[in-house]
mmCIF file of C-alpha atoms in Angstrom:
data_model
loop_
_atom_site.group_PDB
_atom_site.id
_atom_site.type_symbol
_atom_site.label_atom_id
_atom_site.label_comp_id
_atom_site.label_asym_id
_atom_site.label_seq_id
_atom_site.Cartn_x
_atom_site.Cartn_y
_atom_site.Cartn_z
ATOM 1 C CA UNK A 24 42.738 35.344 -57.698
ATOM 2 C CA UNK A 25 39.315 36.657 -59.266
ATOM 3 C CA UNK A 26 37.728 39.611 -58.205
ATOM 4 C CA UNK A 27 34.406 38.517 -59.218
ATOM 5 C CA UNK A 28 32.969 41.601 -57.822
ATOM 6 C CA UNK A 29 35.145 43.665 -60.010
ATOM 7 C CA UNK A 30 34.491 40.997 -63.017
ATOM 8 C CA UNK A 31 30.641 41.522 -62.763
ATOM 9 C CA UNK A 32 30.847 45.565 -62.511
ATOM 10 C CA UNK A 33 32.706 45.186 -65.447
ATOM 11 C CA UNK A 34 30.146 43.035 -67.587
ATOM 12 C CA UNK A 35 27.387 45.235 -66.317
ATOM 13 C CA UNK A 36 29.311 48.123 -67.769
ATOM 14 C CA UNK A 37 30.157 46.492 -71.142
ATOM 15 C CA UNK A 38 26.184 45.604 -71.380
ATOM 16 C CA UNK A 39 24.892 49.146 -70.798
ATOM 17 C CA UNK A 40 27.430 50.275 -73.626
ATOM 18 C CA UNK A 41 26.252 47.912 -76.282
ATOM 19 C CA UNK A 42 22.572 48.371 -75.163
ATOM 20 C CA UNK A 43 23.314 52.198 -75.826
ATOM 21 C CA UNK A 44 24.019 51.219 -78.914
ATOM 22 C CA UNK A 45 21.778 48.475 -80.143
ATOM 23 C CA UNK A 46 18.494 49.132 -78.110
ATOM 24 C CA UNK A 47 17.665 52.797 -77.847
ATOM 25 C CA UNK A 48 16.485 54.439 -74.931
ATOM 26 C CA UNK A 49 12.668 53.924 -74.797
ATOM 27 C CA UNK A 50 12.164 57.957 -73.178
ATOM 28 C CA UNK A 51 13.957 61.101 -73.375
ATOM 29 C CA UNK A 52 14.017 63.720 -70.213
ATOM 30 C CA UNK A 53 11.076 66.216 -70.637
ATOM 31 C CA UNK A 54 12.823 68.993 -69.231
ATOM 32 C CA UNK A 55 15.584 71.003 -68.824
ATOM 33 C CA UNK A 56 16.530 70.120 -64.817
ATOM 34 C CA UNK A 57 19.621 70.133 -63.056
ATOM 35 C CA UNK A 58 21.126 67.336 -61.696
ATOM 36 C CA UNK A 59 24.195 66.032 -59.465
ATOM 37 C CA UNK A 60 25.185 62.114 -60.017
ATOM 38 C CA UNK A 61 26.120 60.356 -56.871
ATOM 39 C CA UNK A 62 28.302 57.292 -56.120
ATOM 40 C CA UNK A 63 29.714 54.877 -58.322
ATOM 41 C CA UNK A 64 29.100 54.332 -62.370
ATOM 42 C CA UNK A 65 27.687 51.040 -61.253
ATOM 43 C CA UNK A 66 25.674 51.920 -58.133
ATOM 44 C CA UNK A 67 25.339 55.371 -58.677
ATOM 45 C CA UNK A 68 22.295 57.650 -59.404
ATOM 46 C CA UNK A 69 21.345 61.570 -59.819
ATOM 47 C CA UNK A 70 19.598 64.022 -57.413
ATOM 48 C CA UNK A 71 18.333 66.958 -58.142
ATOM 49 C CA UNK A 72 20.753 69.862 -57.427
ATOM 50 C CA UNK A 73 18.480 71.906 -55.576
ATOM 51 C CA UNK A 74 17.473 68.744 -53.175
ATOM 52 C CA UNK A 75 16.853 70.112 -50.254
ATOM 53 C CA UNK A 76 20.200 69.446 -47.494
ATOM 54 C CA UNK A 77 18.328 66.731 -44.780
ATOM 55 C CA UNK A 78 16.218 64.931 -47.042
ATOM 56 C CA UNK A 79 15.270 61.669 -46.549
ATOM 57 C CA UNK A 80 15.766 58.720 -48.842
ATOM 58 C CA UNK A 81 14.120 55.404 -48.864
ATOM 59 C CA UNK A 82 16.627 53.305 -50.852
ATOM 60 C CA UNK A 83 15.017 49.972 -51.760
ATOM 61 C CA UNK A 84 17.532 47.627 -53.385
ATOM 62 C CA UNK A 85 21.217 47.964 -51.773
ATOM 63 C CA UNK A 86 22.611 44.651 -53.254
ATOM 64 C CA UNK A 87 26.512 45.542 -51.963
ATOM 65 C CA UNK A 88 26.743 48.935 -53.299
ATOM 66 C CA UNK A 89 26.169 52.184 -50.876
ATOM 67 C CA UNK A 90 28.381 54.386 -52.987
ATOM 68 C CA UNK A 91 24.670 56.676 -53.566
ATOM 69 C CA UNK A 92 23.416 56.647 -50.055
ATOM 70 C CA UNK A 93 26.880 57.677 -48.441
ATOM 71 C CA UNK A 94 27.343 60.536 -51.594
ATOM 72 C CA UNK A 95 23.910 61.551 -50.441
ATOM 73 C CA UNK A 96 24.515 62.389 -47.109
ATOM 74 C CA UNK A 97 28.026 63.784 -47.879
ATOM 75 C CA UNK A 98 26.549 66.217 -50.678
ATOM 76 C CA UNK A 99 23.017 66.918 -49.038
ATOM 77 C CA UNK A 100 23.254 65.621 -45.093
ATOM 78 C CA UNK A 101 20.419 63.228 -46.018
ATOM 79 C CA UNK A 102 18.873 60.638 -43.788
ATOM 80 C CA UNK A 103 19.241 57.494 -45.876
ATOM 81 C CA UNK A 104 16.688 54.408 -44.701
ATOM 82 C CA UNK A 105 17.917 50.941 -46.626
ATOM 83 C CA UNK A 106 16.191 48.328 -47.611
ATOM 84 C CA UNK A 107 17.456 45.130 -48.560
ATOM 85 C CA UNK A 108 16.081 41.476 -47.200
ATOM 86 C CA UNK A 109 18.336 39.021 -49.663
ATOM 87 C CA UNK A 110 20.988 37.056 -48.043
ATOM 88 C CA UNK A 111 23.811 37.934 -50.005
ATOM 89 C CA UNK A 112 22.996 42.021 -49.057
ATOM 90 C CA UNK A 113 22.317 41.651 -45.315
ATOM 91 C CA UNK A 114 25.547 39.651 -44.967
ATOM 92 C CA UNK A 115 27.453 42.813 -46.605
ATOM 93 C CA UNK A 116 25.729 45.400 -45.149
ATOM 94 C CA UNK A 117 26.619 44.201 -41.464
ATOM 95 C CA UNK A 118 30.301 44.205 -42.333
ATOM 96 C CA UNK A 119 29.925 48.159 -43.469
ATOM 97 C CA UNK A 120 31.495 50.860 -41.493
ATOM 98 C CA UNK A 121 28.329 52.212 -39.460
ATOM 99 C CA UNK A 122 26.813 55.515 -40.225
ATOM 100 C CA UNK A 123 24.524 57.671 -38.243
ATOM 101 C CA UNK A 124 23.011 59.016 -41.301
ATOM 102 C CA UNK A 125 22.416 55.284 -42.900
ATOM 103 C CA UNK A 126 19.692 52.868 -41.115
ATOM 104 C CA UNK A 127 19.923 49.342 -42.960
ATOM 105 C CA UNK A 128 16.545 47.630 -42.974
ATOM 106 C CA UNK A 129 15.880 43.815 -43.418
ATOM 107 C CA UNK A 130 12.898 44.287 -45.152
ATOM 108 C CA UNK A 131 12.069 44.509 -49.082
ATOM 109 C CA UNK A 132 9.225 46.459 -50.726
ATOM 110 C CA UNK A 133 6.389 45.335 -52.548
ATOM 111 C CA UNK A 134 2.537 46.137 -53.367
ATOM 112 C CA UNK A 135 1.594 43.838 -50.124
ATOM 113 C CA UNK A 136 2.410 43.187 -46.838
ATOM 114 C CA UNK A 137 3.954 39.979 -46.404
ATOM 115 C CA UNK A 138 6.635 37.496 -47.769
ATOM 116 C CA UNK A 139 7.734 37.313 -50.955
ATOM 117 C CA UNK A 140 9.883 34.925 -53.272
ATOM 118 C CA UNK A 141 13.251 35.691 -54.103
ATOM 119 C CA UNK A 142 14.913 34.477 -57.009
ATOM 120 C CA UNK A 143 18.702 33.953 -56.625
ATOM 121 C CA UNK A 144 21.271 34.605 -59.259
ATOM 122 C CA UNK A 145 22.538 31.928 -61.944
ATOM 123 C CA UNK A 146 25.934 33.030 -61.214
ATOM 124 C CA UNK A 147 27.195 32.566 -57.387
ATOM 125 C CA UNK A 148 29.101 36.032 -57.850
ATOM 126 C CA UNK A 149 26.455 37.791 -58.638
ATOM 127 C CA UNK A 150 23.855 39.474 -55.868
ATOM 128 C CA UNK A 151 20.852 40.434 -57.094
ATOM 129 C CA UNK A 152 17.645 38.624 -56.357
ATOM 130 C CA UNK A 153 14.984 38.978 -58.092
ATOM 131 C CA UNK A 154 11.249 38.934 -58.840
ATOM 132 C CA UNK A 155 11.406 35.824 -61.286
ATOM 133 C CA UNK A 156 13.925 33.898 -62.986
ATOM 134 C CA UNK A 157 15.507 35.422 -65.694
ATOM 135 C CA UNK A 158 15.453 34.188 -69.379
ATOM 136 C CA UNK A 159 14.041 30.374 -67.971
ATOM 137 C CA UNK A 160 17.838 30.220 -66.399
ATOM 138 C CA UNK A 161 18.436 27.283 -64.141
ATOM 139 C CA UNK A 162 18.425 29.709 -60.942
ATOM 140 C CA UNK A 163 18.716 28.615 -57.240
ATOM 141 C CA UNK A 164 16.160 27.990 -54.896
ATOM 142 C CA UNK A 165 14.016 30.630 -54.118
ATOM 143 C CA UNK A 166 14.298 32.700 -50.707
ATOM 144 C CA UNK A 167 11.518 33.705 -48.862
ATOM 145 C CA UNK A 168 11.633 37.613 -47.532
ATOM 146 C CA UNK A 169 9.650 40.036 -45.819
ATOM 147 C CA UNK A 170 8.037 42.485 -47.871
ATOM 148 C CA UNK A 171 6.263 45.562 -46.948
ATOM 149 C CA UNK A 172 4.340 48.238 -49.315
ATOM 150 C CA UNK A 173 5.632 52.016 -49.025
ATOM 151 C CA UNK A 174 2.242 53.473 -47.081
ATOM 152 C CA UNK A 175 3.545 50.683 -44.728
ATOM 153 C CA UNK A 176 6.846 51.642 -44.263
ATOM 154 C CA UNK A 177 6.310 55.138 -43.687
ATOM 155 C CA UNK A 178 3.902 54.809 -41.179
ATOM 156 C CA UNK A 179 6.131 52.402 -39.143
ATOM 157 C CA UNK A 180 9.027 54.337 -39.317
ATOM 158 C CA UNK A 181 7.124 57.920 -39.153
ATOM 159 C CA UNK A 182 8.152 58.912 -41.726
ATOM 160 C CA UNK A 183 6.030 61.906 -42.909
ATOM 161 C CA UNK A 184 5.808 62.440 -46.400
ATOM 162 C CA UNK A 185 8.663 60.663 -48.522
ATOM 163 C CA UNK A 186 11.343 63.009 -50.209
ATOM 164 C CA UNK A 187 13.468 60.865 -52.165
ATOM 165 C CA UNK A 188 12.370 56.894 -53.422
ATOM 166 C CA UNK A 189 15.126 54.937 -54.818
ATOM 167 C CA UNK A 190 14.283 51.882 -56.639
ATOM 168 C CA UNK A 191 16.362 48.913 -57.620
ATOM 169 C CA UNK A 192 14.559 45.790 -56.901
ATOM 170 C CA UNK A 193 14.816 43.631 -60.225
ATOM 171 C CA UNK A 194 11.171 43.472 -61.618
ATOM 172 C CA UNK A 195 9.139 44.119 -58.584
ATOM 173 C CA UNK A 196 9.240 48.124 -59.278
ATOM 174 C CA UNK A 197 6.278 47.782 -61.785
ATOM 175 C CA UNK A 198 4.100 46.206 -58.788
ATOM 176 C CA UNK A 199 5.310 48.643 -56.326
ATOM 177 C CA UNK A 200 5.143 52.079 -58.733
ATOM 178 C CA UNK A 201 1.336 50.996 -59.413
ATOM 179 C CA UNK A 202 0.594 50.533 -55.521
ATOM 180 C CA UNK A 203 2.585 54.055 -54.898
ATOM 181 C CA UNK A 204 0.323 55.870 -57.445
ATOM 182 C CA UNK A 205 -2.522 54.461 -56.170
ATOM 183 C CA UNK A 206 -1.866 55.719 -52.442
ATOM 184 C CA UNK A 207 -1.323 59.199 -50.890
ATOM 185 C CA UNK A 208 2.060 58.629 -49.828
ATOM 186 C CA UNK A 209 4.413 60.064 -53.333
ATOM 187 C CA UNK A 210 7.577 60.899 -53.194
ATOM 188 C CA UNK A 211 9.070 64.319 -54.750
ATOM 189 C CA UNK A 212 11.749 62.683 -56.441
ATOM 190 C CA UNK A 213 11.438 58.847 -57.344
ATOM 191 C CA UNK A 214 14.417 56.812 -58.863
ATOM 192 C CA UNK A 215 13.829 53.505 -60.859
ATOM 193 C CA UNK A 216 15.580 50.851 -62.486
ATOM 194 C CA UNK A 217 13.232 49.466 -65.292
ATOM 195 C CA UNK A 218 14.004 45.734 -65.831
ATOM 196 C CA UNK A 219 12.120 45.527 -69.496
ATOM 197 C CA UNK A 220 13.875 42.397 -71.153
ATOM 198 C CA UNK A 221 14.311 40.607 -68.186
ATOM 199 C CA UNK A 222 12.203 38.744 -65.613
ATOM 200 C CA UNK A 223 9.354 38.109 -68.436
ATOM 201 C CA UNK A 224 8.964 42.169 -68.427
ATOM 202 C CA UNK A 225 8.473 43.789 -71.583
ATOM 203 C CA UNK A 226 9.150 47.168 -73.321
ATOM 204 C CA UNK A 227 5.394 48.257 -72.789
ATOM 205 C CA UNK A 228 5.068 47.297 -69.126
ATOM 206 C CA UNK A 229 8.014 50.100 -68.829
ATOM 207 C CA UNK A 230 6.263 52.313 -71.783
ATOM 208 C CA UNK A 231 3.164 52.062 -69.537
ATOM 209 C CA UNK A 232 4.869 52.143 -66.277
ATOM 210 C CA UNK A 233 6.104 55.749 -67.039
ATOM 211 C CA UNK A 234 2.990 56.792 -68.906
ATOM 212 C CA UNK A 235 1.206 56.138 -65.540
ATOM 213 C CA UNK A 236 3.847 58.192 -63.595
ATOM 214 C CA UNK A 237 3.353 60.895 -65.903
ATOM 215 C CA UNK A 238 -0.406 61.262 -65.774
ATOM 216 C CA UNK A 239 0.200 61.644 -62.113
ATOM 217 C CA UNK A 240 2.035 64.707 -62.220
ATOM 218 C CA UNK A 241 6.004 63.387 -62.522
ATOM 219 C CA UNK A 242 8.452 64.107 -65.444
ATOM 220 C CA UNK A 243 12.068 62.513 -66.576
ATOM 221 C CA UNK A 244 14.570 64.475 -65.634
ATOM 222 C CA UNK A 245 17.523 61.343 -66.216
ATOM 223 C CA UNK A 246 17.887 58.617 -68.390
ATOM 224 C CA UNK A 247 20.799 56.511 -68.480
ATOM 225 C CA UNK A 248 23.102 55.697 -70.589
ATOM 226 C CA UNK A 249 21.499 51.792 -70.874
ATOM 227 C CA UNK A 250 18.118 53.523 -70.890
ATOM 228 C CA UNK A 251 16.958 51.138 -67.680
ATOM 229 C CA UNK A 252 17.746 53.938 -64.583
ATOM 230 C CA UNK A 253 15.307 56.710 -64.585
ATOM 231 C CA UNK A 254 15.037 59.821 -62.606
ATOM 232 C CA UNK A 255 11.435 61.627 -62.055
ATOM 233 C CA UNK A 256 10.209 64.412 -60.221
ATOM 234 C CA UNK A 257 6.894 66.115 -59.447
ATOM 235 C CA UNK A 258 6.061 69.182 -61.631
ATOM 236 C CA UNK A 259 6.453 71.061 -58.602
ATOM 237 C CA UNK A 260 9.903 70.637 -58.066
ATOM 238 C CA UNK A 261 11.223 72.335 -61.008
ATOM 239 C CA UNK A 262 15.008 73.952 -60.476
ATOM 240 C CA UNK A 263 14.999 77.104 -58.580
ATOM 241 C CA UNK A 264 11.592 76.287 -56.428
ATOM 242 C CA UNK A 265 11.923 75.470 -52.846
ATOM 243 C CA UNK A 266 9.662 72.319 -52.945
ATOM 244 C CA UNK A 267 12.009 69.485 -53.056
ATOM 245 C CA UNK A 268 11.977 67.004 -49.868
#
């Protein structure tokens, strides 16, 4: 029997190789920053090493992956708030093991308050829903979630100031980064998944996407290897300053 889980991790993986490879990265870091890479290759992403232990972390986008959230709060004791309204995620995320650290949230993120349309995946094993079909593919019918914009969600939940954004929500993250740099609430690290050649997105929406996070005071400190996940931070939390979360 198929492990179709297993099947799509590994077609992910082969197409972040051959994008290495055929489509150069569109940025390079600006700096020299240290960093510690959490969870797995697939689901994984970086933090900087001098992240403060107790940060919080909104992570928008679990899909059935937590392997970042739980190496969060094993590495730094974070407070991890997830976010994920699609069907497939919710369903998953109430069969995990329950963590104090790790609040699961029904709710997705946009630049509104609201419902938004969710476009399922072509392929039954796959999880991710996203902002529009990809590539004109015959996709199934559209789910209708609540949405909320991050000014929102910090307020409700009382947040204070964000620490530590994650970001993998499959096109709506060019939306959402334009509504977070036009409000006061910024976190001091901010993790994104760029979805440029998919979902009608373009290299330039991502070439402008990070030349508006720039101007407003964040640098590249990670790149991946497919040159889609992206690590930033505020000028101000450099290595060896105290000014992280």
């Amino acid at each position: 029997m198929f492990d179709f889980k297993q099947v799509s991790s590994m077609k992910k993986g082969i197409r972040k190789v051959l994008m290495r490879f055929f489509r150069p990265s569109l940025h390079r870091v600006d700096g020299n920053y240290k960093y510690v890479f959490l969870g797995t290759k697939y689901g994984g992403w970086p933090l900087l090493a001098n992240t403060r232990y107790g940060s919080t972390i909104l992570s928008f986008g679990v899909g059935e992956d937590i392997s970042f959230d739980l190496g969060a709060i094993a590495r730094f004791g974070c407070l991890v708030h997830a976010f994920d309204p699609t069907p497939k995620s919710k369903a998953w995320m109430q069969k995990q093991v329950a963590s104090a650290n790790l609040i699961f949230h029904p709710v997705g993120i946009s630049d509104y308050d609201g419902e938004a349309r969710f476009f399922a995946p072509q392929n039954e094993a796959h999880v991710s829903f996203s902002e529009a079909p990809s590539h004109g593919e015959n996709v199934g019918d559209a789910v209708a979630a609540r949405v909320m914009r991050l000014g929102s969600i910090v307020e409700q939940l009382k947040l204070g100031k964000p620490q530590i954004v994650k970001m993998d929500i499959e096109g709506f993250e060019y939306k959402v980064l334009r509504d977070i740099l036009s409000g006061s609430y910024r976190p001091f690290q901010l993790l994104v998944e760029f979805h440029h050649g998919m979902y009608g997105r373009t290299d330039h929406d991502t070439r402008e996407a990070v030349k508006q996070l720039k101007s407003a005071g964040y640098e590249i400190f990670y790149v991946s290897e497919s040159g889609k996940e992206y690590g930033f931070a505020l000028k101000t939390t450099m290595p060896g300053e105290d000014s992280v979360g």
